[in-house]
Short mmCIF file of C-alpha atoms and ligand atoms in Angstrom, two decimals:
data_model
loop_
_atom_site.label_atom_id
_atom_site.label_comp_id
_atom_site.label_asym_id
_atom_site.label_seq_id
_atom_site.Cartn_x
_atom_site.Cartn_y
_atom_site.Cartn_z
CA MET A 260 52.05 114.59 9.07
CA TYR A 261 49.18 116.51 7.44
CA SER A 262 47.51 119.50 9.10
CA THR A 263 43.93 119.20 10.32
CA GLU A 264 42.86 121.66 7.64
CA THR A 265 44.47 119.52 4.91
CA LEU A 266 42.75 116.38 6.15
CA LYS A 267 39.42 118.15 6.48
CA ARG A 268 39.57 119.34 2.88
CA PHE A 269 40.79 115.98 1.64
CA LYS A 270 37.88 114.19 3.25
CA ASN A 271 35.22 116.65 2.19
CA PRO A 272 36.37 118.52 -0.89
CA GLU A 273 33.87 121.12 -2.06
CA PHE A 274 34.99 121.53 -5.63
CA VAL A 275 35.42 117.99 -6.94
CA GLY A 276 33.54 116.70 -9.93
CA ASP A 277 33.22 117.48 -13.61
CA MET A 278 31.31 120.34 -15.21
CA GLU A 279 28.81 120.57 -18.03
CA ASN A 280 29.83 122.90 -20.84
CA PRO A 281 32.92 124.38 -19.22
CA ASP A 282 34.46 127.44 -20.83
CA ALA A 283 37.92 126.03 -20.34
CA VAL A 284 39.57 122.79 -19.27
CA GLY A 285 43.16 122.40 -18.11
CA GLU A 286 45.07 119.19 -17.57
CA ILE A 287 48.47 118.39 -16.10
CA GLY A 288 50.40 115.22 -15.47
CA ASN A 289 50.07 111.85 -17.06
CA PHE A 290 49.25 108.28 -16.23
CA LYS A 291 52.89 107.27 -16.16
CA CYS A 292 54.47 109.57 -13.62
CA GLY A 293 51.77 109.60 -10.99
CA ASP A 294 49.31 112.31 -10.19
CA VAL A 295 47.01 113.74 -12.84
CA MET A 296 44.89 116.87 -12.43
CA LYS A 297 42.04 118.23 -14.50
CA VAL A 298 40.46 121.66 -13.85
CA TYR A 299 37.18 122.94 -15.33
CA LEU A 300 36.30 126.65 -15.50
CA LYS A 301 33.18 128.72 -16.05
CA ILE A 302 34.26 132.22 -17.01
CA LYS A 303 32.17 135.36 -17.12
CA ASP A 304 33.42 138.92 -17.74
CA ASP A 305 36.99 137.70 -17.39
CA ARG A 306 36.24 136.31 -13.94
CA ILE A 307 36.18 132.73 -12.70
CA GLU A 308 32.52 132.18 -12.02
CA ASP A 309 32.81 128.52 -11.16
CA ILE A 310 35.58 125.96 -10.87
CA LYS A 311 35.74 122.19 -10.46
CA PHE A 312 38.49 119.60 -10.51
CA GLU A 313 39.06 115.91 -10.97
CA THR A 314 42.22 114.13 -9.95
CA TYR A 315 44.15 110.94 -9.91
CA GLY A 316 46.06 112.16 -6.91
CA CYS A 317 47.07 111.82 -3.32
CA VAL A 318 45.77 113.48 -0.14
CA ALA A 319 47.90 116.58 -0.75
CA ALA A 320 46.82 116.91 -4.38
CA ILE A 321 43.13 116.73 -3.49
CA ALA A 322 43.27 119.04 -0.47
CA SER A 323 45.48 121.70 -2.05
CA THR A 324 43.52 121.84 -5.29
CA ASP A 325 40.31 122.21 -3.34
CA MET A 326 41.93 125.06 -1.42
CA MET A 327 43.05 126.64 -4.66
CA CYS A 328 39.54 126.48 -6.09
CA GLU A 329 38.17 128.31 -3.08
CA LEU A 330 40.86 130.97 -3.36
CA VAL A 331 40.44 131.69 -7.08
CA LYS A 332 36.68 131.53 -7.35
CA GLY A 333 35.44 135.04 -8.21
CA LYS A 334 38.91 136.30 -9.09
CA THR A 335 39.85 137.76 -12.48
CA LEU A 336 41.83 135.52 -14.79
CA ASP A 337 44.93 137.66 -14.26
CA GLU A 338 44.64 137.44 -10.49
CA ALA A 339 44.06 133.70 -10.65
CA TYR A 340 47.00 133.20 -12.98
CA GLU A 341 49.33 135.01 -10.62
CA MET A 342 48.27 133.22 -7.46
CA SER A 343 51.27 131.67 -5.72
CA ASN A 344 51.46 128.20 -4.33
CA GLN A 345 52.41 129.71 -0.98
CA GLU A 346 48.88 131.12 -0.64
CA ILE A 347 47.51 127.61 -0.96
CA VAL A 348 49.97 126.23 1.57
CA ASN A 349 49.05 129.09 3.92
CA GLY A 350 45.37 128.31 3.42
CA LEU A 351 46.02 124.70 4.44
CA LYS A 352 47.92 126.00 7.49
CA ASP A 353 50.85 123.77 6.52
CA LEU A 354 52.01 121.14 4.07
CA PRO A 355 54.97 118.74 4.42
CA PRO A 356 57.79 119.96 2.13
CA VAL A 357 57.91 116.71 0.13
CA LYS A 358 54.25 117.20 -0.69
CA VAL A 359 54.59 120.62 -2.25
CA HIS A 360 55.18 119.07 -5.66
CA CYS A 361 51.73 117.42 -5.44
CA SER A 362 50.14 120.73 -4.48
CA ILE A 363 51.36 122.62 -7.56
CA LEU A 364 49.35 120.37 -9.87
CA GLY A 365 46.28 122.46 -9.15
CA THR A 366 47.85 125.81 -10.02
CA ARG A 367 49.55 124.36 -13.09
CA SER A 368 46.36 122.92 -14.51
CA LEU A 369 44.51 126.14 -13.69
CA ARG A 370 47.09 128.07 -15.72
CA ASP A 371 46.79 125.51 -18.48
CA ALA A 372 43.03 126.10 -18.56
CA ILE A 373 43.45 129.89 -18.66
CA ASP A 374 46.07 129.61 -21.43
CA LYS A 375 43.76 127.46 -23.50
CA TYR A 376 40.83 129.82 -22.88
CA ARG A 377 42.86 132.81 -24.04
CA GLU A 378 44.13 130.97 -27.10
CA GLY A 379 40.55 130.09 -27.95
CA ILE A 380 39.48 133.75 -27.59
CA SER A 381 42.33 135.06 -29.74
CA GLU A 382 41.56 132.50 -32.43
CA LYS A 383 37.96 133.67 -32.66
CA MET B 562 33.11 104.01 15.23
CA MET B 563 34.91 100.76 14.61
CA TYR B 564 38.71 100.79 14.64
CA VAL B 565 40.37 98.21 12.45
CA TYR B 566 44.13 97.83 12.55
CA LEU B 567 45.27 96.14 9.36
CA ASP B 568 48.86 97.27 9.31
CA ASN B 569 50.38 94.35 11.19
CA GLY B 570 53.12 94.10 8.59
CA ALA B 571 54.41 97.42 9.93
CA THR B 572 54.07 96.47 13.55
CA THR B 573 51.65 94.72 15.89
CA GLN B 574 49.80 95.34 19.10
CA VAL B 575 51.81 93.97 22.02
CA ASP B 576 50.00 91.02 23.60
CA PRO B 577 48.99 92.09 27.14
CA ARG B 578 50.55 88.89 28.52
CA VAL B 579 53.83 89.99 26.95
CA THR B 580 53.48 93.44 28.48
CA GLY B 581 52.91 91.80 31.87
CA LYS B 582 56.21 89.92 31.60
CA ILE B 583 58.07 93.01 30.46
CA ILE B 584 56.80 95.06 33.38
CA LYS B 585 57.76 92.33 35.83
CA TYR B 586 61.31 92.29 34.50
CA MET B 587 61.54 96.06 34.50
CA ASN B 588 60.15 96.54 37.99
CA ASP B 589 61.42 93.54 39.93
CA ARG B 590 63.90 91.46 37.98
CA TYR B 591 66.06 94.29 36.74
CA GLY B 592 69.46 92.66 37.33
CA ASN B 593 72.35 92.69 34.91
CA ALA B 594 72.87 89.20 33.53
CA SER B 595 76.64 89.59 33.90
CA SER B 596 76.47 90.26 37.66
CA LEU B 597 77.40 87.44 39.99
CA HIS B 598 74.89 88.20 42.77
CA PHE B 599 71.42 86.73 42.97
CA LYS B 600 69.83 89.59 41.02
CA GLY B 601 72.29 88.96 38.23
CA ARG B 602 71.69 85.23 38.35
CA GLU B 603 67.96 85.82 38.15
CA ALA B 604 68.47 87.85 34.96
CA LYS B 605 70.92 85.33 33.51
CA LYS B 606 68.44 82.53 34.09
CA ALA B 607 65.72 84.46 32.27
CA LEU B 608 68.12 85.20 29.42
CA ASP B 609 69.05 81.53 29.05
CA LYS B 610 65.44 80.49 29.16
CA ALA B 611 64.46 82.99 26.49
CA ARG B 612 67.33 81.89 24.28
CA HIS B 613 66.13 78.34 24.66
CA THR B 614 62.58 79.31 23.70
CA ILE B 615 63.71 81.06 20.51
CA ALA B 616 66.05 78.18 19.65
CA SER B 617 63.45 75.48 20.03
CA SER B 618 60.92 77.48 18.00
CA ILE B 619 63.11 76.86 14.92
CA ASN B 620 64.63 73.58 16.10
CA ALA B 621 68.07 75.13 16.66
CA ARG B 622 70.48 74.93 19.58
CA ALA B 623 70.47 77.66 22.19
CA ASP B 624 74.10 78.57 21.46
CA GLU B 625 73.15 79.29 17.85
CA ILE B 626 70.86 82.19 18.87
CA TYR B 627 72.16 85.75 19.42
CA PHE B 628 69.93 88.56 20.61
CA THR B 629 69.91 91.87 18.75
CA SER B 630 68.01 95.14 18.77
CA GLY B 631 65.69 93.96 15.98
CA GLY B 632 65.48 93.03 12.34
CA THR B 633 67.54 95.92 11.04
CA GLU B 634 70.47 95.16 13.31
CA GLY B 635 70.19 91.44 12.64
CA ASN B 636 70.38 91.87 8.88
CA ASN B 637 73.23 94.38 9.16
CA LEU B 638 75.15 92.09 11.48
CA ILE B 639 74.73 89.04 9.28
CA LEU B 640 75.51 90.67 5.94
CA LYS B 641 78.47 92.69 7.12
CA GLY B 642 79.65 90.15 9.67
CA VAL B 643 79.66 87.24 7.22
CA ALA B 644 81.13 89.34 4.42
CA PHE B 645 84.11 90.48 6.46
CA ALA B 646 84.68 87.14 8.19
CA ASN B 647 84.91 85.32 4.86
CA ARG B 648 86.94 87.75 2.77
CA GLU B 649 89.67 85.22 2.12
CA LYS B 650 87.10 83.00 0.40
CA GLY B 651 85.63 85.66 -1.87
CA ASN B 652 83.92 89.01 -2.19
CA HIS B 653 80.65 88.13 -3.89
CA ILE B 654 77.19 88.22 -2.28
CA ILE B 655 73.88 87.39 -3.90
CA THR B 656 70.58 88.87 -2.79
CA THR B 657 67.28 89.89 -4.43
CA LYS B 658 65.64 93.10 -5.61
CA VAL B 659 62.77 92.72 -3.14
CA GLU B 660 64.61 92.58 0.18
CA HIS B 661 63.80 94.90 3.06
CA LYS B 662 65.61 98.23 2.88
CA CYS B 663 68.02 97.25 5.66
CA VAL B 664 69.36 94.35 3.57
CA LEU B 665 69.64 96.44 0.40
CA GLU B 666 71.31 99.35 2.17
CA SER B 667 73.76 97.01 3.91
CA CYS B 668 74.61 95.55 0.50
CA LYS B 669 75.10 99.03 -0.97
CA TRP B 670 77.48 99.83 1.84
CA LEU B 671 79.36 96.57 1.24
CA GLU B 672 79.73 97.54 -2.42
CA LYS B 673 81.58 100.62 -1.27
CA GLN B 674 83.91 98.37 0.72
CA GLY B 675 84.80 96.43 -2.40
CA PHE B 676 82.25 93.61 -2.30
CA LYS B 677 80.34 92.62 -5.43
CA ILE B 678 76.59 92.19 -5.07
CA THR B 679 74.19 90.46 -7.45
CA TYR B 680 70.52 91.49 -7.12
CA LEU B 681 68.29 88.68 -8.36
CA ASP B 682 65.02 89.32 -10.18
CA VAL B 683 61.69 87.94 -9.06
CA ASP B 684 58.76 86.71 -11.12
CA GLU B 685 55.38 88.46 -11.35
CA GLU B 686 54.30 86.90 -8.04
CA GLY B 687 57.49 87.87 -6.25
CA PHE B 688 59.31 84.51 -6.18
CA VAL B 689 63.06 84.60 -6.60
CA ASP B 690 64.39 83.43 -9.97
CA ILE B 691 65.99 80.07 -9.13
CA GLU B 692 67.75 79.62 -12.47
CA GLN B 693 69.29 83.06 -12.19
CA LEU B 694 70.43 82.16 -8.68
CA LYS B 695 72.12 78.95 -9.89
CA ASN B 696 73.93 80.84 -12.63
CA ALA B 697 74.98 83.67 -10.33
CA ILE B 698 76.83 81.50 -7.81
CA SER B 699 80.57 81.40 -8.48
CA ASP B 700 83.60 80.27 -6.51
CA ARG B 701 83.94 83.87 -5.26
CA THR B 702 80.43 83.77 -3.73
CA ILE B 703 80.32 83.69 0.05
CA LEU B 704 76.70 84.37 0.90
CA VAL B 705 73.21 84.19 -0.57
CA SER B 706 70.54 86.25 1.20
CA VAL B 707 66.89 85.81 0.23
CA ILE B 708 63.90 87.14 2.14
CA HIS B 709 61.55 84.42 3.45
CA GLY B 710 58.13 86.13 3.61
CA ASN B 711 57.99 89.38 1.67
CA ASN B 712 56.86 92.31 3.80
CA GLU B 713 54.90 93.99 1.04
CA ILE B 714 53.24 91.34 -1.08
CA GLY B 715 53.51 88.31 1.20
CA THR B 716 55.33 85.95 -1.17
CA ILE B 717 56.98 83.05 0.68
CA ASN B 718 60.21 81.87 -0.90
CA ASP B 719 61.15 78.20 -0.70
CA LEU B 720 63.99 78.02 1.84
CA LYS B 721 64.47 74.30 1.29
CA GLU B 722 65.10 74.58 -2.41
CA ILE B 723 67.29 77.70 -2.22
CA GLY B 724 69.19 76.27 0.73
CA ARG B 725 69.84 73.03 -1.12
CA ILE B 726 71.32 74.91 -4.08
CA CYS B 727 73.54 76.96 -1.78
CA GLY B 728 74.58 73.86 0.16
CA GLU B 729 75.63 72.04 -2.99
CA LYS B 730 77.82 74.97 -3.96
CA GLY B 731 79.21 75.41 -0.46
CA VAL B 732 77.81 78.93 -0.03
CA TYR B 733 76.23 80.25 3.15
CA PHE B 734 72.49 80.88 2.95
CA HIS B 735 70.76 83.60 4.97
CA SER B 736 67.07 84.44 5.07
CA ASP B 737 65.33 87.46 6.56
CA ALA B 738 62.41 85.81 8.34
CA CYS B 739 61.05 88.85 10.20
CA GLN B 740 57.67 88.65 8.48
CA SER B 741 57.35 84.89 8.32
CA TYR B 742 58.48 83.99 11.84
CA THR B 743 55.78 81.91 13.58
CA LYS B 744 53.55 82.33 10.49
CA VAL B 745 55.46 79.73 8.52
CA ALA B 746 57.02 76.74 10.27
CA ILE B 747 60.80 77.02 10.26
CA ASP B 748 62.96 74.02 11.10
CA VAL B 749 66.68 74.55 10.61
CA GLN B 750 67.32 70.79 10.74
CA GLU B 751 65.05 70.29 7.75
CA MET B 752 65.73 73.55 5.95
CA PRO B 753 69.33 73.97 4.90
CA VAL B 754 69.54 77.56 6.02
CA ASP B 755 72.69 78.81 7.79
CA LEU B 756 71.53 82.17 9.09
CA LEU B 757 68.17 83.72 9.95
CA THR B 758 66.97 87.14 11.06
CA LEU B 759 64.05 87.34 13.49
CA ASN B 760 62.38 90.16 15.40
CA ALA B 761 59.74 90.60 18.06
CA HIS B 762 57.50 93.48 17.06
CA LYS B 763 55.83 91.68 14.13
CA ILE B 764 54.58 88.94 16.46
CA HIS B 765 53.00 90.97 19.27
CA GLY B 766 56.29 91.48 21.09
CA PRO B 767 58.12 94.74 21.85
CA LYS B 768 59.94 96.90 19.30
CA GLY B 769 63.72 97.05 19.44
CA VAL B 770 64.36 93.34 20.12
CA GLY B 771 65.26 90.53 17.78
CA ALA B 772 67.57 87.59 17.30
CA ILE B 773 69.73 85.99 14.68
CA TYR B 774 70.29 82.31 14.17
CA VAL B 775 73.83 81.39 13.16
CA ARG B 776 74.39 77.73 12.43
CA ASP B 777 77.23 76.24 14.45
CA GLY B 778 80.46 76.61 12.48
CA VAL B 779 79.39 79.55 10.28
CA LYS B 780 82.08 82.24 10.28
CA ILE B 781 80.74 85.63 11.32
CA GLU B 782 82.41 88.66 12.83
CA GLY B 783 80.80 90.93 15.40
CA TRP B 784 80.58 94.70 14.86
CA GLN B 785 79.57 96.00 18.19
CA HIS B 786 82.62 95.73 20.44
CA GLY B 787 82.60 95.87 24.22
CA GLY B 788 82.00 93.32 26.95
CA PHE B 789 81.71 89.63 26.23
CA HIS B 790 77.95 89.52 25.69
CA GLU B 791 76.18 87.22 23.23
CA MET B 792 79.22 84.93 23.00
CA GLY B 793 81.39 87.78 21.80
CA ILE B 794 79.31 88.51 18.70
CA ARG B 795 77.30 91.45 20.00
CA ALA B 796 78.43 93.50 22.99
CA GLY B 797 76.08 95.45 25.24
CA THR B 798 74.16 94.75 28.44
CA GLU B 799 71.34 92.46 27.42
CA ASN B 800 67.88 93.99 27.09
CA ILE B 801 66.47 91.42 29.50
CA HIS B 802 62.91 92.72 29.72
CA GLY B 803 62.73 93.03 25.93
CA ILE B 804 64.22 89.58 25.42
CA VAL B 805 61.85 88.01 27.94
CA GLY B 806 58.97 89.79 26.19
CA PHE B 807 60.18 88.50 22.83
CA ALA B 808 60.29 84.90 24.12
CA GLU B 809 56.82 85.24 25.61
CA ALA B 810 55.54 86.58 22.28
CA VAL B 811 57.05 83.60 20.47
CA LYS B 812 55.40 81.14 22.84
CA LEU B 813 52.02 82.79 22.37
CA SER B 814 52.37 83.06 18.59
CA LEU B 815 53.48 79.52 17.85
CA SER B 816 50.30 77.73 16.98
CA SER B 817 48.96 76.32 13.75
CA LYS B 818 45.54 77.45 14.98
CA HIS B 819 46.62 81.07 14.57
CA ILE B 820 47.87 80.36 11.06
CA SER B 821 44.65 78.73 9.90
CA TYR B 822 42.58 81.44 11.57
CA MET B 823 44.47 84.23 9.79
CA THR B 824 44.45 82.32 6.51
CA ARG B 825 40.69 82.03 6.60
CA LEU B 826 40.19 85.75 7.26
CA ARG B 827 42.83 86.68 4.69
CA ASP B 828 41.04 84.67 2.02
CA LYS B 829 37.70 86.12 3.03
CA LEU B 830 39.17 89.58 2.61
CA ILE B 831 40.84 88.79 -0.72
CA ASP B 832 37.79 87.04 -2.19
CA GLY B 833 35.51 89.78 -0.93
CA VAL B 834 37.57 92.55 -2.49
CA MET B 835 38.04 90.72 -5.78
CA THR B 836 34.31 90.10 -6.17
CA ARG B 837 32.96 93.41 -4.86
CA ILE B 838 35.33 95.82 -6.57
CA PRO B 839 36.02 96.00 -10.30
CA TYR B 840 39.41 96.72 -11.90
CA VAL B 841 41.49 95.34 -9.09
CA ARG B 842 44.55 93.13 -9.13
CA LEU B 843 45.82 90.93 -6.32
CA ASN B 844 49.60 91.26 -6.00
CA GLY B 845 51.56 88.26 -4.83
CA PRO B 846 50.49 84.61 -5.00
CA ARG B 847 47.36 82.96 -3.65
CA GLY B 848 47.22 80.04 -1.25
CA GLU B 849 49.92 78.48 0.87
CA LYS B 850 52.78 80.38 -0.68
CA ARG B 851 51.40 83.66 0.60
CA LEU B 852 51.87 84.89 4.19
CA CYS B 853 48.72 84.00 6.12
CA ASN B 854 48.21 87.64 7.18
CA ASN B 855 48.92 89.51 3.95
CA ALA B 856 46.53 90.96 1.36
CA HIS B 857 47.84 93.34 -1.28
CA PHE B 858 45.85 94.96 -4.08
CA SER B 859 46.23 97.45 -6.90
CA PHE B 860 43.18 99.51 -7.84
CA LYS B 861 43.01 101.09 -11.27
CA PHE B 862 42.30 104.82 -11.77
CA ILE B 863 43.09 105.95 -8.21
CA GLU B 864 46.02 106.69 -5.93
CA GLY B 865 46.98 104.66 -2.86
CA GLU B 866 47.70 107.40 -0.37
CA ALA B 867 44.25 108.82 -1.01
CA ILE B 868 42.70 105.36 -0.52
CA ASN B 869 44.42 105.08 2.86
CA GLY B 870 43.46 108.65 3.73
CA LEU B 871 39.77 107.85 3.32
CA LEU B 872 40.08 104.48 5.05
CA ASP B 873 41.69 106.31 7.96
CA ASP B 874 38.54 108.40 8.22
CA TYR B 875 36.57 105.17 8.63
CA GLY B 876 38.95 104.00 11.35
CA ILE B 877 40.80 101.54 9.13
CA CYS B 878 44.63 101.41 9.08
CA GLY B 879 46.31 100.11 5.95
CA SER B 880 49.36 101.09 3.91
CA THR B 881 50.46 101.70 0.33
CA GLY B 882 53.54 101.59 -1.87
CA SER B 883 52.50 104.60 -3.96
CA ALA B 884 55.04 107.23 -4.96
CA CYS B 885 53.24 109.98 -3.07
CA SER B 886 53.43 108.00 0.16
CA GLU B 887 57.22 107.74 0.00
CA LYS B 888 59.66 110.43 1.02
CA THR B 889 61.62 109.63 -2.13
CA LEU B 890 58.51 110.11 -4.33
CA GLU B 891 59.35 106.82 -5.99
CA PRO B 892 56.82 104.01 -5.96
CA SER B 893 57.78 100.82 -4.11
CA TYR B 894 60.76 98.99 -5.63
CA VAL B 895 59.12 95.71 -4.69
CA LEU B 896 56.09 96.45 -6.85
CA LYS B 897 58.39 97.69 -9.62
CA SER B 898 60.23 94.36 -9.52
CA LEU B 899 56.94 92.56 -10.18
CA GLY B 900 56.72 94.46 -13.45
CA LEU B 901 53.71 96.57 -12.46
CA ASN B 902 53.16 99.84 -14.35
CA HIS B 903 53.04 103.18 -12.53
CA GLU B 904 49.29 103.24 -12.30
CA MET B 905 49.14 99.85 -10.59
CA MET B 906 52.02 100.67 -8.24
CA ASN B 907 50.49 103.99 -7.24
CA GLY B 908 47.05 102.48 -6.71
CA SER B 909 48.27 99.90 -4.21
CA LEU B 910 46.82 98.98 -0.83
CA ARG B 911 48.34 96.57 1.67
CA MET B 912 46.25 95.15 4.50
CA THR B 913 47.99 92.88 6.98
CA LEU B 914 46.08 90.94 9.63
CA SER B 915 47.00 89.50 12.98
CA ARG B 916 45.57 86.84 15.25
CA PHE B 917 43.63 89.65 16.95
CA THR B 918 41.81 90.59 13.74
CA THR B 919 38.13 89.63 13.94
CA GLU B 920 35.59 88.45 11.42
CA GLU B 921 33.48 91.56 12.14
CA GLU B 922 36.43 93.75 11.27
CA ILE B 923 36.85 92.05 7.91
CA ASP B 924 33.10 92.41 7.25
CA TYR B 925 33.36 96.10 8.06
CA VAL B 926 36.32 96.57 5.70
CA LEU B 927 34.44 94.76 2.94
CA GLU B 928 31.57 97.18 3.45
CA VAL B 929 33.68 100.34 3.55
CA LEU B 930 36.38 99.66 0.96
CA PRO B 931 34.04 99.52 -2.07
CA LEU B 932 32.59 102.91 -1.02
CA VAL B 933 36.03 104.44 -0.68
CA ILE B 934 37.19 103.10 -4.04
CA ARG B 935 34.00 104.31 -5.74
CA ARG B 936 34.28 107.76 -4.20
CA LEU B 937 37.82 108.22 -5.45
CA ARG B 938 37.01 106.83 -8.88
CA GLU B 939 34.17 109.31 -9.17
CA ILE B 940 36.61 112.17 -8.90
CA SER B 941 39.24 110.51 -11.09
CA PRO B 942 39.81 112.12 -14.50
CA PHE B 943 40.06 108.66 -16.05
CA LYS B 944 36.33 108.56 -16.66
CA GLU B 945 36.60 107.53 -20.26
CA GLU B 946 38.94 104.69 -19.47
CA GLN B 947 36.52 103.53 -16.80
CA HIS B 948 33.71 103.57 -19.36
CA VAL B 949 35.77 101.62 -21.82
CA PHE B 950 36.42 99.00 -19.16
CA ASN B 951 32.77 99.02 -18.19
CA ARG B 952 31.78 98.26 -21.75
CA ASP B 953 34.37 95.53 -22.05
CA ALA B 954 33.33 93.91 -18.82
C1 PLP C 618 61.25 91.74 6.26
C2 PLP C 618 61.73 92.70 7.30
N1 PLP C 618 63.03 92.77 7.61
C3 PLP C 618 63.50 93.63 8.52
C4 PLP C 618 62.67 94.50 9.20
C5 PLP C 618 63.25 95.47 10.17
O1 PLP C 618 63.04 95.07 11.47
P1 PLP C 618 63.09 96.09 12.72
O2 PLP C 618 61.95 97.02 12.55
O3 PLP C 618 62.96 95.21 13.91
O4 PLP C 618 64.41 96.78 12.66
C6 PLP C 618 61.29 94.46 8.91
C7 PLP C 618 60.32 95.34 9.59
O5 PLP C 618 60.30 96.53 9.51
C8 PLP C 618 60.82 93.56 7.93
O6 PLP C 618 59.53 93.53 7.60
ZN1 ZN C 619 50.91 113.38 -4.58
#
């Protein structure tokens, strides 16, 4: 059902874990409805210098968020914000259609983190 | 690497002795049981013998056994066949919320045909609510259908007690015994059950074969029309090699030694998990009222499909009722009926043993599973909750 690339990432995700003193944290989902995703960002000169995630999630959630992290690392916040879910699915080679909803948790919590970061900046 | 198959609730490895029989009947004894020549007679003899084997395994008569293409067909045939054959008596059927999909979907279809269905609740261990059952039976009720051994959480309902209630009220009683067959002794002379569904692939037989028991005198109407096979209830050239394989599987499975062997390993697995891993719940009852091959857990803070994904990497096959594992993206309705919250439903893991499961395999699982659970908890965002529980513990 899952592609080899998806399983490989799921089993050995590179970007899992929490982060000390992140510049921004995004979170999506809740305990009740299933998967939960938390993304941590280190931001320098408007670029994503480092990214980590933690999840209460399935195989697809873990693999696709790991893929997303690899794709956005080093990108500007604007570029990262605009990244489409299709790029992640392409990166994983394939994802079963019913699993796409699990894979958007990563991008949604990334956007949440960027939103919060920008709000914080504008408040300062 | 070690390979450990603990998904015997889904299906089982075919016993090589069963395979041997099947091949013999495919290669050499391929006759049609309806033919009058010696090849046909050879097949008919095997069919009769197999019917006798299934019948005596539940203390029934051979003419009360009808072969089917498996559990799904058996349940469809019984629910629809009894409903339509007894329409003049009433239009009400009682079942439970934790039946196999093929029972629930048959009931849904019957609702569309004008039948009324009552879906009984179960308690937190999965046992059917007996009081609710008593109150639900009316003079319009024609059939009560309650699963014997639950396929997810292993709860074994009391056929004697339920059957007695149905008998007093003059209502037919059916039980889906696909999971319990040969794992719990069934005696239709002692248990007042009128109809049973059995299949082969849960007991090391082939897929696509099963049987129903219909007590002599019970009114049921066939759905599959054609030649006069299976005493007119189910037309179609008999799947002789499958049926012979099924009977062989029954013979090999029927032994209290197998039951006590699986029970011991099951309890070793359950006790091992409960002591080695924190924040875990056992779903379903303990002891004799649980299928001897079923263990079912919920782990806090993590998701079941991911648990199985990592176990798969260690060569261990299990299953889960989590939302993400289902095409519907809804967690298991069986776990919902127990009253579990979303977190506990989504963090579920079912491991089902067979008589081929070894002690070494259980030891291996008890070594690997704590690592897998820890690894996923480490990347879970519910760190604070875990700390709170750690402090409380
Ligand atoms: C309790 C129960 N009933 C019915 C079935 C369906 O049986 P089959 O796969 O033979 O159609 C199964 C197995 O999937 C089962 O576990
Ligand atoms: Zn998911």
